[in-house]
Amino acid sequence: MTADRMPEKPTLDGIDRKWAGAWESQGTYSFDRSATRDQVFSIDTPPPTVSGSLHVGHVFSYTHTDCIARYQRMNGKKVFYPMGWDDNGLPTERRVQNYFGVRCDPSLPYDPNFTPPAEPGKDQIPVSRRNFVELCEQLTIEDEKAFEDLWRRLGVSVDWKMTYQTIDAKARAISQRAFLRNLGRNEAYQTEAPTLWDVTFRTAVAQAELEDRERPGAYHRIGFKKPDGTPLYIETTRPELIPAVVALVANPEDDRYQLLFGTTVTSPIFGVEVPVVAHHLADPEKGSGIAMICTFGDVTDVTWWRELQLPTRPIIGWDGRILSEIPSWIETENGKAAYAALAGLTAHSAKEKIAELLRESGDLVGELKQITHPVKFFEKGDKPLEIVTTRQWYIRNGGRDQDLREKLVDRGRNITWHPDHMKVRYQNWVEGLNGDWLISRQRFFGVPIPVWYALDGEGNPIWDQVLTPKDEVLPIDPSTDVPTGYEEAQRGKPNGFIGDPDVMDTWATSSLTPQIAGGWSVDEDLWKRVFPFDVRPQAHEIIRTWLFSTVVRAHFEEDCLPWKHAAISGWILDPDRKKMSKSKGNVVTPLDLLDEHGSDGVRYWAASGRPGTDTAFDVGQMKIGRRLATKILNASKFTLMQGSAPASAISNPLDKALLAALAEVVDESTKAFEQFNYTKALEVAETFFWAFCDDHLEIVKDRAYGLQGDADSASAKATLNVALVVLLKLFAPFLPFVTEEVWSWFKDGSIHTSSWPTSSELRGGDAGLNQITAEVISQLRKVKSEAKVSMKAEISKAVITAPSDVISQIKLVAADLRAAGRVITEFEYAEGASPISIEIELAPTSD
RNA sequence: GGUCGAUUGGCGCAGUUGGUUAGCGCGCUUCCUUGACAUGGAAGAGGUCACAGGUUCGAGUCCUGUAUCGACCACCA
């Protein structure tokens, strides 16, 4: 072992870029696709949303995965570690609109010569869907470059030849193919039904995309008229929906309303007669115990409407405003006039207006009771969701089918979760589903739903006459492509066809990341080498979306789990223990961090966050990581400066003891990695390493210098060499840059493709001796520290008291201990009880 | 409302199947201008493990309850 490439003055400066470049040019992380499935470790990498900004959270969780990947690679696996970009979906649309100053109008024809203005203008330019998608692709490429640069700099060991975009042609084809196969097996279907609707984006949203937000509201106490003319009071937070009322409902057990069930009452102002009905979901404790059912105010209304078979009286349009046409069920002149006053208003304004009208008519009584209550929002939206009736596509997910639900819950049980308790989130979610997965979105930048509908003689769609494309023409866009047997001229014409205008939910495509990355249906050779994947790393807040939907798709298509393990990472919290978020302005730019602390330093911090545990953003940890990297550099330099000796020269008991202790560390680290516990793996290596530097390096210095003879010197050198190689390998998954730097001083090839250490070659010594040695040296130091003298002060006499077996062990390493402690006489021994105690006389100083 | 997790020295965290004086890092105190490293090294102070019960020869480590924090799910007239 020679280290002639070792620099005079080792430094961390510049090693990040140096090695990132070298790994790329040498293809260090290339996937070997000749490997068979059992030789492969495959990772279903989360494709980050590229329209978002780079975030320390990304650095955090991707480092975790990378540590696992690097361990597996060194442990002999061919690591399949692709990278994808999630550029499909609403966030990209919004960015493109603002960036280029355009908006998508699907009714426009494609303009191949369109170029966006240099500066976005005041008014957005309408463009065709295809033009819009092209702009999305153009912009996301820039974003993806920035992400890739960050990952390379961070040392994420993906194979950059294998990247995909969730909007690229391959992903679109796979997404459409999977959908069509779901359709063919009746796992996908369309239906017209009340749907949660975002009025800003004018699209349906799925249950998985909902979130509750606390909003102020007010109970309005409003009188309906009983047949005898006396009022029946209900309380509602949505008086603007009174024109949409179809019934009043109370609990069948509620004594107050027994006599009213089966009778009718009349709505105030609008004079519409509605029945009073009973249903167990009505809560006697809420409001006045009797509620109005409207079509539709909330999801409970939908349940009542469905189960009680009530009529449909929608008054809210897709834009969230009160429909302008006066509904047929409002027959009185007063009612029509009142409705006209509301028509066209937003729900918010209509609420104020109708409150005025009701106050004037005397039907609104008492003070408004202000409350805050949770309201459903689209997670990306900023207005409350409405419920409107629309035709949508669904994929079955157990929300309406107990049998399927149980099968999917069972799938979740068979995933090995890290940490284990995350499986409960999956179960909670699947067991709480109340409908199938709504996958159609009334948006543009996404994978089009690949179907057309035949039109009847009057040009109306025949919904159950779905026209599907042949597999080999995928991907298609039904707004520009033509179904077999038709011509473009027949689009929209009687007896012609019409394309489905919608796109699929972004999760309908990202639920197929194993298929997209693994080459399902396009590269079957690759597919059989990587699927099912070994691990899905991801964040816990998307268990209900990404993780669950991926399980659903694999269940249908492959009848198995998409992966064996789910490694769930936590969140980054700012120092106040609040979740870090962009809106709070506390986000730190990852590249700045890497510049300041080095990639290894930042990775060290990330690796200290345990799987599934939220972790504070802490530059202190990064500094410690950088200090560790510096220490590795210096300790390695020192070790290599001692020169080399063959491993056969290892004969000294202390040397063998050190390696025996190291063997235990190797075993612990390996075991931890096998359990995805990278934090523990780092911790055991780090603890040993500092002890190695502080004790062993100090203790064997004299011996390595040859002061105790050639044989002992060679033993010391050989031991240091072996230990160094093992330690560098143990750190390599965490600190890939500094370990590679040191490796390059004395080894050929990359440490990252070298083999993971095994403990068997290190065994043979007595690890306990290492411990005893450390205790004795610590005692010698303590005396000097308490005497406030230098560590090189000489000791003229030392009497060691310990049990006899310990004494005999100490005798084995006495020469090293005396040299390290500068004890100028032989030790004296006295038999005694544990622990070891030492009495010392310091040699007089000659000052 | 249901569920899951957390509660250990000033701060951030470990504590594996219950077993001698509860560990680590940061910070703090004192000391060492040692020839790999001052982006260093040595020694030291500081917790009885949220609270109340229980099981046990023995509990931070198992059980029950309470409190606080967080998350997920649900409710949302």
Short mmCIF file of N, CA and C (backbone and C1' of nucleotides) in Angstrom, two decimals, chain A residues 412-413 415-427 566 568 611-612 675, chain B residues 4-5:
data_model
loop_
_atom_site.label_atom_id
_atom_site.label_comp_id
_atom_site.label_asym_id
_atom_site.label_seq_id
_atom_site.Cartn_x
_atom_site.Cartn_y
_atom_site.Cartn_z
N GLY A 412 -51.13 -3.67 2.02
CA GLY A 412 -50.40 -2.76 2.89
C GLY A 412 -49.72 -3.48 4.04
N ARG A 413 -50.38 -4.49 4.54
CA ARG A 413 -49.80 -5.27 5.64
C ARG A 413 -48.54 -5.98 5.20
N ILE A 415 -46.30 -4.94 3.10
CA ILE A 415 -45.15 -4.08 2.87
C ILE A 415 -44.35 -4.03 4.17
N THR A 416 -43.03 -4.05 4.07
CA THR A 416 -42.22 -3.82 5.25
C THR A 416 -42.02 -2.31 5.37
N TRP A 417 -42.60 -1.76 6.40
CA TRP A 417 -42.59 -0.30 6.56
C TRP A 417 -41.43 0.11 7.43
N HIS A 418 -40.81 1.22 7.07
CA HIS A 418 -39.74 1.81 7.89
C HIS A 418 -40.09 3.26 8.14
N PRO A 419 -40.47 3.64 9.35
CA PRO A 419 -40.67 2.79 10.51
C PRO A 419 -42.01 2.04 10.42
N ASP A 420 -42.11 1.03 11.22
CA ASP A 420 -43.24 0.12 11.15
C ASP A 420 -44.60 0.80 11.36
N HIS A 421 -44.65 1.77 12.25
CA HIS A 421 -45.96 2.32 12.60
C HIS A 421 -46.61 3.12 11.46
N MET A 422 -45.86 3.39 10.41
CA MET A 422 -46.44 4.12 9.28
C MET A 422 -47.51 3.31 8.56
N LYS A 423 -47.50 2.01 8.77
CA LYS A 423 -48.51 1.20 8.09
C LYS A 423 -49.91 1.55 8.56
N VAL A 424 -50.00 2.09 9.77
CA VAL A 424 -51.31 2.47 10.29
C VAL A 424 -51.93 3.59 9.45
N ARG A 425 -51.08 4.49 8.94
CA ARG A 425 -51.60 5.58 8.12
C ARG A 425 -52.24 5.02 6.86
N TYR A 426 -51.60 4.02 6.34
CA TYR A 426 -52.13 3.39 5.13
C TYR A 426 -53.48 2.75 5.45
N GLN A 427 -53.53 2.01 6.53
CA GLN A 427 -54.79 1.34 6.88
C GLN A 427 -55.89 2.34 7.16
N ALA A 566 -41.19 0.06 2.19
CA ALA A 566 -41.51 1.48 2.06
C ALA A 566 -40.70 2.21 3.13
N ILE A 568 -40.10 5.56 4.86
CA ILE A 568 -40.80 6.83 5.00
C ILE A 568 -39.90 7.84 5.71
N PRO A 611 -35.19 7.37 10.16
CA PRO A 611 -36.30 7.11 9.25
C PRO A 611 -37.64 7.46 9.90
N GLY A 612 -38.43 8.23 9.18
CA GLY A 612 -39.77 8.54 9.64
C GLY A 612 -39.87 9.59 10.73
N GLN A 675 -31.61 -3.09 7.94
CA GLN A 675 -32.91 -2.66 8.48
C GLN A 675 -33.23 -1.22 8.07
P C B 4 -53.68 3.06 18.36
"O5'" C B 4 -52.43 3.79 17.67
"C5'" C B 4 -51.88 3.25 16.49
"C4'" C B 4 -50.85 4.19 15.93
"C3'" C B 4 -49.75 4.64 16.89
"O3'" C B 4 -48.74 3.66 17.06
"C1'" C B 4 -50.55 6.50 15.70
P G B 5 -47.92 3.65 18.43
"O5'" G B 5 -47.01 4.95 18.33
"C5'" G B 5 -46.01 5.03 17.33
"C4'" G B 5 -45.45 6.43 17.26
"C3'" G B 5 -44.81 6.96 18.53
"O3'" G B 5 -43.51 6.47 18.73
"C1'" G B 5 -46.18 8.63 17.58
#
